[in-house]
CSV table of C-alpha atoms in Angstrom, one decimal:
chain,number,residue,atom,x,y,z
A,20,UNK,CA,-0.1,0.0,0.0
A,21,UNK,CA,2.9,2.4,0.9
A,22,UNK,CA,4.7,1.5,-2.4
A,23,UNK,CA,1.5,2.3,-4.3
A,24,UNK,CA,1.0,5.6,-2.5
A,25,UNK,CA,4.5,6.6,-3.3
A,26,UNK,CA,4.1,5.7,-7.0
A,27,UNK,CA,0.8,7.8,-7.1
A,28,UNK,CA,2.7,10.8,-5.5
A,29,UNK,CA,5.5,10.5,-8.0
A,30,UNK,CA,3.0,10.2,-10.9
A,31,UNK,CA,1.1,13.3,-9.6
A,32,UNK,CA,4.4,15.2,-9.3
A,33,UNK,CA,5.5,14.4,-12.8
A,34,UNK,CA,2.2,15.4,-14.4
A,35,UNK,CA,2.3,18.5,-12.3
A,36,UNK,CA,5.7,19.4,-13.7
A,37,UNK,CA,4.7,18.4,-17.2
A,38,UNK,CA,1.7,20.8,-17.0
A,39,UNK,CA,3.9,23.6,-15.7
A,40,UNK,CA,6.3,23.1,-18.6
A,41,UNK,CA,3.5,22.9,-21.2
A,42,UNK,CA,2.1,26.2,-19.8
A,43,UNK,CA,5.4,27.9,-19.8
A,44,UNK,CA,6.1,26.7,-23.4
A,45,UNK,CA,2.6,28.0,-24.4
A,46,UNK,CA,3.3,31.4,-22.8
A,47,UNK,CA,6.2,31.9,-25.1
A,48,UNK,CA,5.3,30.2,-28.3
A,49,UNK,CA,1.7,31.6,-28.4
A,50,UNK,CA,3.6,34.8,-29.1
A,51,UNK,CA,5.7,33.6,-31.9
A,52,UNK,CA,5.5,35.5,-35.1
A,53,UNK,CA,8.3,34.1,-37.4
A,54,UNK,CA,11.3,31.9,-37.4
A,55,UNK,CA,14.4,33.9,-38.3
A,56,UNK,CA,16.8,33.0,-41.1
A,57,UNK,CA,19.4,30.4,-39.8
A,58,UNK,CA,22.1,33.0,-40.8
A,59,UNK,CA,21.1,35.0,-37.7
A,60,UNK,CA,21.3,32.0,-35.4
A,61,UNK,CA,23.1,34.4,-32.7
A,62,UNK,CA,20.8,37.4,-33.3
A,63,UNK,CA,21.7,40.0,-30.6
A,64,UNK,CA,20.0,43.3,-31.6
A,65,UNK,CA,16.9,44.3,-33.7
A,66,UNK,CA,15.5,47.7,-34.7
A,67,UNK,CA,13.0,49.1,-37.2
A,68,UNK,CA,14.0,51.5,-39.9
A,69,UNK,CA,11.9,54.5,-41.0
A,70,UNK,CA,9.9,52.4,-43.3
A,71,UNK,CA,9.0,49.9,-40.3
A,72,UNK,CA,11.3,47.2,-41.7
A,73,UNK,CA,13.0,45.0,-39.3
A,74,UNK,CA,16.9,44.9,-39.1
A,75,UNK,CA,19.1,42.6,-37.1
A,76,UNK,CA,22.8,42.0,-36.1
A,77,UNK,CA,24.6,38.9,-35.0
A,78,UNK,CA,26.7,38.4,-31.9
A,79,UNK,CA,30.5,38.4,-32.1
A,80,UNK,CA,32.2,36.3,-34.7
A,81,UNK,CA,30.1,37.4,-37.7
A,82,UNK,CA,31.0,40.0,-40.2
A,83,UNK,CA,30.2,43.6,-39.2
A,84,UNK,CA,26.9,43.4,-41.0
A,85,UNK,CA,23.3,44.4,-40.7
A,86,UNK,CA,20.5,42.2,-42.0
A,87,UNK,CA,17.1,43.4,-43.2
A,88,UNK,CA,14.4,40.7,-42.7
A,89,UNK,CA,11.5,39.9,-44.9
A,90,UNK,CA,8.1,39.4,-43.2
A,91,UNK,CA,8.7,35.6,-43.3
A,92,UNK,CA,12.0,35.9,-41.4
A,93,UNK,CA,14.3,35.5,-44.5
A,94,UNK,CA,17.1,37.9,-45.2
A,95,UNK,CA,16.2,40.7,-47.7
A,96,UNK,CA,19.4,42.6,-47.6
A,97,UNK,CA,22.8,42.8,-46.0
A,98,UNK,CA,24.8,45.9,-45.2
A,99,UNK,CA,28.5,45.9,-44.4
A,100,UNK,CA,29.9,48.5,-42.2
A,101,UNK,CA,33.2,48.9,-43.8
A,102,UNK,CA,35.2,50.5,-41.0
A,103,UNK,CA,33.9,48.3,-38.3
A,104,UNK,CA,34.7,45.0,-36.6
A,105,UNK,CA,32.4,42.6,-34.9
A,106,UNK,CA,34.3,41.7,-31.8
A,107,UNK,CA,31.2,41.2,-29.6
A,108,UNK,CA,28.2,43.1,-31.1
A,109,UNK,CA,25.5,42.9,-28.4
A,110,UNK,CA,22.6,45.2,-29.1
A,111,UNK,CA,21.3,48.0,-31.5
A,112,UNK,CA,19.3,51.2,-30.8
A,113,UNK,CA,18.1,54.2,-32.6
A,114,UNK,CA,17.8,58.0,-31.7
A,115,UNK,CA,15.1,60.4,-32.6
A,116,UNK,CA,16.9,61.4,-35.9
A,117,UNK,CA,16.9,57.7,-37.0
A,118,UNK,CA,20.6,57.1,-36.6
A,119,UNK,CA,21.4,53.5,-35.8
A,120,UNK,CA,23.9,52.5,-33.0
A,121,UNK,CA,25.6,49.2,-32.9
A,122,UNK,CA,27.1,48.2,-29.6
A,123,UNK,CA,30.4,46.3,-29.7
A,124,UNK,CA,30.7,46.2,-26.0
A,125,UNK,CA,30.4,42.6,-24.9
A,126,UNK,CA,32.9,42.1,-22.1
A,127,UNK,CA,32.5,38.6,-20.6
A,128,UNK,CA,35.8,38.4,-19.0
A,129,UNK,CA,35.8,42.1,-17.9
A,130,UNK,CA,39.1,42.5,-19.8
A,131,UNK,CA,38.3,45.0,-22.5
A,132,UNK,CA,39.4,48.4,-21.4
A,133,UNK,CA,37.9,50.4,-24.3
A,134,UNK,CA,34.5,49.5,-25.9
A,135,UNK,CA,33.1,50.7,-29.1
A,136,UNK,CA,29.7,51.8,-30.4
A,137,UNK,CA,29.3,52.4,-34.2
A,138,UNK,CA,26.8,55.1,-35.3
A,139,UNK,CA,25.4,55.0,-38.9
A,140,UNK,CA,22.6,56.6,-40.9
A,141,UNK,CA,19.2,55.1,-40.8
A,142,UNK,CA,19.3,52.1,-43.2
A,143,UNK,CA,16.7,53.6,-45.6
A,144,UNK,CA,19.4,56.1,-46.6
A,145,UNK,CA,21.9,53.4,-47.5
A,146,UNK,CA,21.6,53.0,-51.2
A,147,UNK,CA,24.1,50.1,-51.7
A,148,UNK,CA,25.3,47.3,-49.6
A,149,UNK,CA,28.0,49.1,-47.6
A,150,UNK,CA,28.2,52.0,-45.2
A,151,UNK,CA,30.8,53.7,-42.9
A,152,UNK,CA,30.3,54.4,-39.4
A,153,UNK,CA,31.0,57.3,-36.9
A,154,UNK,CA,33.1,55.6,-34.1
A,155,UNK,CA,32.2,56.1,-30.4
A,156,UNK,CA,34.8,54.9,-27.8
A,157,UNK,CA,34.3,54.6,-24.1
A,158,UNK,CA,35.8,53.1,-21.0
A,159,UNK,CA,34.7,52.6,-17.4
A,160,UNK,CA,36.7,54.9,-15.0
A,161,UNK,CA,36.4,52.1,-12.5
A,162,UNK,CA,38.7,49.9,-14.7
A,163,UNK,CA,42.2,51.0,-13.6
A,164,UNK,CA,44.2,48.2,-15.2
A,165,UNK,CA,44.0,45.9,-12.0
A,166,UNK,CA,42.0,42.6,-12.3
A,167,UNK,CA,38.4,43.0,-11.4
A,168,UNK,CA,37.5,41.2,-8.1
A,169,UNK,CA,34.7,38.7,-8.4
A,170,UNK,CA,32.3,41.0,-6.4
A,171,UNK,CA,32.9,43.9,-8.8
A,172,UNK,CA,32.4,42.0,-12.0
A,173,UNK,CA,29.7,44.4,-13.5
A,174,UNK,CA,31.3,45.7,-16.6
A,175,UNK,CA,29.8,43.3,-19.2
A,176,UNK,CA,27.2,44.9,-21.4
A,177,UNK,CA,24.5,43.7,-23.7
A,178,UNK,CA,21.9,46.5,-23.6
A,179,UNK,CA,21.6,50.1,-24.4
A,180,UNK,CA,19.2,52.9,-25.6
A,181,UNK,CA,19.4,56.3,-27.0
A,182,UNK,CA,17.7,59.3,-25.2
A,183,UNK,CA,18.2,62.9,-26.0
A,184,UNK,CA,21.8,63.4,-26.9
A,185,UNK,CA,23.3,60.5,-24.9
A,186,UNK,CA,23.4,56.7,-24.9
A,187,UNK,CA,22.4,54.7,-21.7
A,188,UNK,CA,24.2,51.4,-21.1
A,189,UNK,CA,22.7,48.8,-18.9
A,190,UNK,CA,25.2,46.2,-17.6
A,191,UNK,CA,24.9,42.5,-17.6
A,192,UNK,CA,26.0,41.6,-14.1
A,193,UNK,CA,28.6,38.9,-13.5
A,194,UNK,CA,29.4,39.4,-9.8
A,195,UNK,CA,30.1,36.6,-7.4
A,196,UNK,CA,28.1,36.2,-5.4
A,197,UNK,CA,25.5,37.4,-7.9
A,198,UNK,CA,23.6,40.4,-6.6
A,199,UNK,CA,21.2,41.0,-9.6
A,200,UNK,CA,22.0,44.7,-10.1
A,201,UNK,CA,22.3,46.3,-13.5
A,202,UNK,CA,24.2,49.6,-13.5
A,203,UNK,CA,23.3,52.4,-15.9
A,204,UNK,CA,26.2,54.3,-17.5
A,205,UNK,CA,25.8,57.3,-19.8
A,206,UNK,CA,28.0,58.4,-22.8
A,207,UNK,CA,27.6,60.9,-25.5
A,208,UNK,CA,26.0,59.9,-28.9
A,209,UNK,CA,28.8,61.3,-31.2
A,210,UNK,CA,32.3,60.4,-32.1
A,211,UNK,CA,34.6,61.0,-29.2
A,212,UNK,CA,36.3,59.0,-26.3
A,213,UNK,CA,34.2,59.0,-23.2
A,214,UNK,CA,34.6,58.1,-19.5
A,215,UNK,CA,31.2,56.2,-19.0
A,216,UNK,CA,29.3,58.0,-16.1
A,217,UNK,CA,27.5,55.8,-13.6
A,218,UNK,CA,24.0,57.4,-13.0
A,219,UNK,CA,21.7,54.7,-11.6
A,220,UNK,CA,21.2,51.0,-10.9
A,221,UNK,CA,18.3,48.6,-10.5
A,222,UNK,CA,18.0,45.1,-9.0
A,223,UNK,CA,16.3,42.7,-11.1
A,224,UNK,CA,16.5,39.3,-9.4
A,225,UNK,CA,18.9,36.9,-7.7
A,226,UNK,CA,17.3,33.5,-8.3
A,227,UNK,CA,20.0,32.5,-10.9
A,228,UNK,CA,22.3,34.7,-12.8
A,229,UNK,CA,21.4,33.3,-16.2
A,230,UNK,CA,17.7,34.0,-15.5
A,231,UNK,CA,18.4,37.7,-14.5
A,232,UNK,CA,21.0,38.9,-16.9
A,233,UNK,CA,19.9,42.0,-18.8
A,234,UNK,CA,20.5,41.2,-22.5
A,235,UNK,CA,18.7,44.1,-24.5
A,236,UNK,CA,16.9,47.3,-23.9
A,237,UNK,CA,14.5,49.5,-25.9
A,238,UNK,CA,12.6,52.8,-25.6
A,239,UNK,CA,9.1,53.3,-27.0
A,240,UNK,CA,8.9,55.7,-30.0
A,241,UNK,CA,7.8,58.7,-27.7
A,242,UNK,CA,10.3,57.7,-25.2
A,243,UNK,CA,7.7,57.2,-22.4
A,244,UNK,CA,8.5,53.6,-21.7
A,245,UNK,CA,11.7,51.5,-21.2
A,246,UNK,CA,11.9,47.8,-21.4
A,247,UNK,CA,14.8,45.6,-20.3
A,248,UNK,CA,14.9,42.0,-21.5
A,249,UNK,CA,16.2,38.8,-19.7
A,250,UNK,CA,15.8,35.2,-20.6
A,251,UNK,CA,12.4,34.7,-19.0
A,252,UNK,CA,10.9,38.3,-18.6
A,253,UNK,CA,10.4,41.8,-19.8
A,254,UNK,CA,10.9,44.6,-17.3
A,255,UNK,CA,8.6,47.5,-18.0
A,256,UNK,CA,9.4,51.0,-16.7
A,257,UNK,CA,6.8,53.7,-17.2
A,258,UNK,CA,6.0,57.3,-15.7
A,259,UNK,CA,9.7,58.0,-15.1
A,260,UNK,CA,11.2,61.6,-15.0
A,261,UNK,CA,13.6,62.5,-17.7
A,262,UNK,CA,16.5,60.0,-17.7
A,263,UNK,CA,15.8,58.7,-14.3
A,264,UNK,CA,14.3,55.4,-15.8
A,265,UNK,CA,13.7,53.7,-12.6
A,266,UNK,CA,11.9,56.5,-10.9
A,267,UNK,CA,8.4,55.5,-12.0
A,268,UNK,CA,6.2,52.4,-12.2
A,269,UNK,CA,7.9,49.1,-12.7
A,270,UNK,CA,6.2,45.9,-13.9
A,271,UNK,CA,7.3,42.5,-15.1
A,272,UNK,CA,5.9,40.4,-18.0
A,273,UNK,CA,6.4,36.7,-17.9
A,274,UNK,CA,7.7,35.2,-21.1
A,275,UNK,CA,7.5,31.6,-20.3
A,276,UNK,CA,10.3,29.0,-20.8
A,277,UNK,CA,13.9,29.9,-20.6
A,278,UNK,CA,15.5,30.6,-24.0
A,279,UNK,CA,18.5,32.8,-24.9
A,280,UNK,CA,16.5,36.0,-25.5
A,281,UNK,CA,18.9,38.6,-26.7
A,282,UNK,CA,17.1,41.4,-28.6
A,283,UNK,CA,14.0,43.5,-28.0
A,284,UNK,CA,12.5,46.7,-29.7
A,285,UNK,CA,9.2,48.6,-30.0
A,286,UNK,CA,7.2,48.6,-33.2
A,287,UNK,CA,4.8,51.2,-31.8
A,288,UNK,CA,3.8,52.4,-28.4
A,289,UNK,CA,1.9,49.2,-27.7
A,290,UNK,CA,3.8,46.6,-29.6
A,291,UNK,CA,7.1,44.8,-28.7
A,292,UNK,CA,9.2,42.5,-30.9
A,293,UNK,CA,11.8,40.3,-29.1
A,294,UNK,CA,14.0,37.4,-30.4
A,295,UNK,CA,15.9,34.5,-29.1
A,296,UNK,CA,18.9,32.7,-30.3
A,297,UNK,CA,18.7,29.2,-31.8
A,298,UNK,CA,20.1,26.4,-29.5
A,299,UNK,CA,19.7,22.8,-30.3
A,300,UNK,CA,16.6,23.3,-32.2
A,301,UNK,CA,14.8,25.5,-29.6
A,302,UNK,CA,14.5,29.3,-30.3
A,303,UNK,CA,15.6,31.2,-33.4
A,304,UNK,CA,12.2,33.0,-33.5
A,305,UNK,CA,10.8,36.5,-33.5
A,306,UNK,CA,7.8,37.1,-31.1
A,307,UNK,CA,5.2,39.9,-30.7
A,308,UNK,CA,3.4,41.0,-27.6
A,309,UNK,CA,0.8,43.7,-27.2
A,310,UNK,CA,1.2,45.6,-23.9
A,311,UNK,CA,-2.5,46.1,-23.4
A,312,UNK,CA,-3.1,42.4,-23.8
A,313,UNK,CA,-0.5,40.8,-21.6
A,314,UNK,CA,-0.5,40.2,-17.9
A,315,UNK,CA,1.8,42.7,-16.0
A,316,UNK,CA,2.9,42.1,-12.6
A,317,UNK,CA,3.4,45.3,-10.7
A,318,UNK,CA,6.6,45.4,-9.0
A,319,UNK,CA,6.5,49.1,-7.7
A,320,UNK,CA,4.3,52.0,-8.1
A,321,UNK,CA,5.9,55.5,-8.1
A,322,UNK,CA,5.0,57.6,-5.1
A,323,UNK,CA,2.4,60.1,-5.8
């Protein structure tokens, strides 16, 4: 009798886990819009041009190229940035004038002293298949040439946005022990060498570093909403004051199962597109959510 009861409990537990996994998969895949061309298996940044066509970049190791996607996810056009290198391209953003910024600032081992951002014209103005970039360089003043101690390893970067005449950089935390804090640094949006200025920080979660890493960021077209992406969630910030992005309301949107989600952007004020990298047959897709249709868990309301 005891053995049967044990078997029954195990069966119920397995069924419960299977249901949870199925629900989590549905949460993500119900939002799937397209599968992305396999050439973009390490897609790390996306952005819409002025004609609302989607462009993407690959992570480090690829050529320094932008790829325009067709509506079915295939590649329509490739543009080579002739004076750039793709050491570790990690995100793409756009300013109010339509300039694209390509962030070559991945810093997994915290050993890169100078990081690079490439600024190009909006892709609708690129007539051929090549362009040249304006080069923005920056460093963290905290990096003084000495090895970074484990508890200070917060100089990796995979997310940024353009706001006003500055770029705002959100770090990918690699501290040990992991404290879940993304730091926000500010640099100029024009060709120069900058000391990145630390202006703010936000604590996401500490359950597991790979679930809490910030891998992309985006501002809505009217600059009233900021989103940060991790492997399971979208963090939504609203009603903030100027560039104090964390001063307003904070909500979180559950994206279901863990995949390597690396890029996010707004299509309009209510519509978000995000992508994940392909890994062993899972991912490699673009997904769409409507902010007025998803469940948002309120984390904090701004004081009145």
